[in-house]
Short mmCIF file of C-alpha atoms and ligand atoms in Angstrom, two decimals:
data_model
loop_
_atom_site.label_atom_id
_atom_site.label_comp_id
_atom_site.label_asym_id
_atom_site.label_seq_id
_atom_site.Cartn_x
_atom_site.Cartn_y
_atom_site.Cartn_z
CA MET A 28 -18.88 3.93 -20.51
CA ILE A 29 -16.84 1.89 -18.10
CA SER A 30 -17.48 -1.87 -18.38
CA ASP A 31 -18.97 -3.99 -15.59
CA ASN A 32 -15.81 -6.07 -15.61
CA MET A 33 -13.56 -3.01 -15.19
CA LEU A 34 -15.83 -1.71 -12.44
CA GLU A 35 -15.61 -5.00 -10.59
CA GLU A 36 -11.81 -4.93 -10.81
CA LEU A 37 -11.70 -1.33 -9.53
CA ASN A 38 -14.01 -2.20 -6.64
CA LYS A 39 -11.72 -5.13 -5.79
CA GLN A 40 -8.83 -2.68 -5.75
CA VAL A 41 -10.61 -0.42 -3.25
CA ASN A 42 -10.69 -3.51 -1.04
CA GLU A 43 -7.01 -4.35 -1.71
CA GLU A 44 -5.97 -0.83 -0.71
CA LEU A 45 -8.16 -0.90 2.41
CA TYR A 46 -6.58 -4.23 3.33
CA SER A 47 -3.15 -2.64 2.79
CA ALA A 48 -4.13 0.04 5.31
CA TYR A 49 -5.34 -2.65 7.73
CA LEU A 50 -2.13 -4.65 7.30
CA TYR A 51 0.18 -1.67 7.91
CA GLN A 52 -1.93 -0.59 10.88
CA ALA A 53 -1.59 -4.09 12.36
CA MET A 54 2.17 -3.99 11.74
CA SER A 55 2.30 -0.57 13.42
CA ALA A 56 0.44 -1.82 16.50
CA TYR A 57 2.82 -4.79 16.68
CA ALA A 58 5.93 -2.57 16.36
CA ASN A 59 4.51 -0.32 19.07
CA SER A 60 4.02 -3.29 21.39
CA LYS A 61 7.71 -4.14 20.91
CA GLY A 62 8.82 -0.59 21.76
CA TYR A 63 9.86 0.44 18.24
CA ARG A 64 8.07 3.79 18.24
CA GLY A 65 9.77 5.12 15.10
CA VAL A 66 8.96 2.00 13.09
CA ALA A 67 5.39 2.15 14.44
CA HIS A 68 5.10 5.77 13.28
CA TRP A 69 6.42 4.90 9.80
CA LEU A 70 3.94 2.04 9.44
CA ASP A 71 1.09 4.16 10.80
CA THR A 72 1.89 6.81 8.17
CA GLN A 73 1.93 4.10 5.51
CA ALA A 74 -1.51 2.95 6.66
CA GLN A 75 -2.80 6.53 6.19
CA GLU A 76 -1.28 6.61 2.73
CA GLU A 77 -3.09 3.38 1.82
CA MET A 78 -6.39 4.99 2.86
CA ILE A 79 -5.64 7.76 0.37
CA HIS A 80 -4.98 5.13 -2.33
CA ALA A 81 -8.33 3.47 -1.56
CA ARG A 82 -10.00 6.86 -1.76
CA LYS A 83 -8.49 7.55 -5.19
CA PHE A 84 -10.09 4.36 -6.55
CA TYR A 85 -13.36 5.12 -4.76
CA ASP A 86 -13.51 8.64 -6.21
CA TYR A 87 -12.59 7.42 -9.68
CA ILE A 88 -15.41 4.85 -9.68
CA LEU A 89 -17.90 7.59 -8.75
CA GLU A 90 -16.44 9.96 -11.32
CA ARG A 91 -17.08 7.35 -14.01
CA GLY A 92 -20.67 6.97 -12.88
CA GLY A 93 -20.02 3.54 -11.35
CA ARG A 94 -21.40 1.93 -8.23
CA VAL A 95 -18.98 1.55 -5.30
CA ARG A 96 -19.16 -1.82 -3.51
CA LEU A 97 -17.30 -2.05 -0.23
CA LEU A 98 -16.31 -5.68 0.18
CA GLY A 99 -15.37 -7.36 3.47
CA ILE A 100 -11.82 -6.67 4.66
CA LYS A 101 -9.91 -9.74 5.79
CA GLU A 102 -8.24 -9.83 9.18
CA PRO A 103 -4.49 -9.13 9.11
CA PRO A 104 -2.00 -11.13 11.21
CA VAL A 105 -1.29 -10.09 14.81
CA ASP A 106 2.36 -11.14 15.12
CA PHE A 107 4.98 -10.19 12.58
CA GLY A 108 8.26 -11.50 14.03
CA THR A 109 11.48 -9.47 13.76
CA LEU A 110 11.82 -6.01 12.23
CA LEU A 111 13.31 -7.69 9.17
CA ASP A 112 10.29 -10.02 8.98
CA ILE A 113 7.95 -7.01 9.11
CA PHE A 114 9.60 -5.22 6.21
CA GLU A 115 10.04 -8.39 4.17
CA ALA A 116 6.29 -8.94 4.58
CA ALA A 117 5.68 -5.30 3.56
CA LEU A 118 7.82 -5.78 0.44
CA ALA A 119 6.05 -9.03 -0.48
CA HIS A 120 2.72 -7.24 -0.05
CA GLU A 121 3.77 -4.36 -2.28
CA GLU A 122 4.90 -6.85 -4.95
CA HIS A 123 1.42 -8.36 -4.75
CA ILE A 124 -0.16 -4.91 -5.16
CA THR A 125 2.09 -4.18 -8.14
CA GLY A 126 0.78 -7.40 -9.72
CA ARG A 127 -2.78 -6.18 -9.11
CA ILE A 128 -2.08 -2.77 -10.68
CA ASN A 129 -0.49 -4.44 -13.71
CA HIS A 130 -3.54 -6.66 -14.04
CA LEU A 131 -5.81 -3.59 -13.93
CA VAL A 132 -3.73 -1.85 -16.62
CA ASN A 133 -3.88 -4.98 -18.81
CA THR A 134 -7.66 -5.14 -18.36
CA ALA A 135 -8.07 -1.44 -19.24
CA ARG A 136 -5.94 -1.92 -22.36
CA GLU A 137 -7.79 -5.04 -23.47
CA GLU A 138 -11.03 -3.05 -23.17
CA ARG A 139 -9.53 0.05 -24.84
CA ASP A 140 -10.54 2.01 -21.73
CA HIS A 141 -7.99 4.82 -22.14
CA ALA A 142 -9.36 6.91 -19.27
CA THR A 143 -8.86 4.09 -16.76
CA ASP A 144 -5.47 3.27 -18.25
CA ASN A 145 -4.48 6.91 -17.76
CA PHE A 146 -5.85 6.98 -14.19
CA LEU A 147 -3.84 3.85 -13.33
CA GLN A 148 -0.51 5.27 -14.49
CA TRP A 149 -0.20 7.22 -11.19
CA PHE A 150 -0.34 3.86 -9.39
CA VAL A 151 2.20 2.29 -11.74
CA ALA A 152 4.71 4.98 -10.71
CA GLU A 153 3.63 4.79 -7.07
CA GLN A 154 4.32 1.03 -6.93
CA VAL A 155 7.89 1.57 -8.16
CA GLU A 156 8.35 3.93 -5.20
CA GLU A 157 6.61 1.60 -2.72
CA GLU A 158 8.77 -1.38 -3.66
CA SER A 159 11.94 0.68 -3.71
CA THR A 160 11.26 2.13 -0.23
CA ALA A 161 10.49 -1.28 1.29
CA THR A 162 13.56 -2.83 -0.38
CA GLY A 163 15.73 0.00 1.00
CA ILE A 164 14.58 -0.67 4.57
CA VAL A 165 15.00 -4.46 4.16
CA ASP A 166 18.57 -3.89 2.92
CA GLN A 167 19.36 -1.56 5.82
CA LEU A 168 18.02 -4.08 8.34
CA LYS A 169 20.13 -6.85 6.79
CA LEU A 170 23.24 -4.68 7.12
CA ILE A 171 22.42 -3.75 10.71
CA GLY A 172 21.78 -7.35 11.81
CA ASP A 173 21.74 -7.57 15.62
CA ASN A 174 23.55 -4.27 16.16
CA MET A 175 21.36 -2.50 18.75
CA GLY A 176 22.90 0.91 17.99
CA GLY A 177 22.01 0.51 14.32
CA ILE A 178 18.47 -0.59 15.14
CA PHE A 179 18.04 2.38 17.50
CA GLN A 180 19.27 4.78 14.80
CA LEU A 181 17.02 3.31 12.11
CA ASP A 182 14.03 3.45 14.47
CA ARG A 183 14.71 7.16 15.05
CA GLU A 184 15.10 7.78 11.33
CA LEU A 185 11.82 6.05 10.45
CA GLY A 186 10.12 8.09 13.18
CA THR A 187 10.70 11.27 11.16
CA ARG A 188 8.51 10.25 8.21
CA PRO A 189 6.20 13.16 7.35
CA SER A 190 2.45 12.70 7.29
CA PRO A 191 0.85 11.87 3.90
CA SER A 192 -0.60 15.38 3.60
CA THR A 193 2.88 16.91 3.36
CA GLU A 194 4.58 14.28 1.18
CA SER A 195 3.66 13.18 -2.34
CA GLU A 196 1.55 10.17 -1.44
FE1 OFO B 13 -1.34 1.22 -2.14
O1 OFO B 13 0.44 0.98 -2.28
FE2 OFO B 13 1.03 0.03 -0.87
O2 OFO B 13 -0.11 -1.36 -0.85
#
């Protein structure tokens, strides 16, 4: 049996992942308003991926016979500044999510809940990828600086991100 405490933490994580989707969607809308269509596409795809993450937690709660509680989703910001600001915010957010996943793993281990521990390992690996991807884009943007040609090229590159159904989300 899954504990009430573990269930509460998993329900909180559904909310964290839904907020992640909301945040990336808001970033995408902002990038679109600035004319960065490729960046907007990349962020939109990320928002879809976060919905899949939320769904994984949702399905797991049900699979364990738990009750899903959908908590209120907080409002994300509207303005995100420069492209570098956007991706630095994305990286900071992913670091926060990594902290949450680590907390969930610690809780599962304290409770000797091996099934939940095992379920969470996919997210442990996923967070390494999420942080590495965001760091890569931040580094590229720092190198590019104000070079419009570089920004144009990066925008085009980010616009080619495949949809979550065809990549390993
Ligand atoms: Fe769900 O990984 Fe990003 O936030």
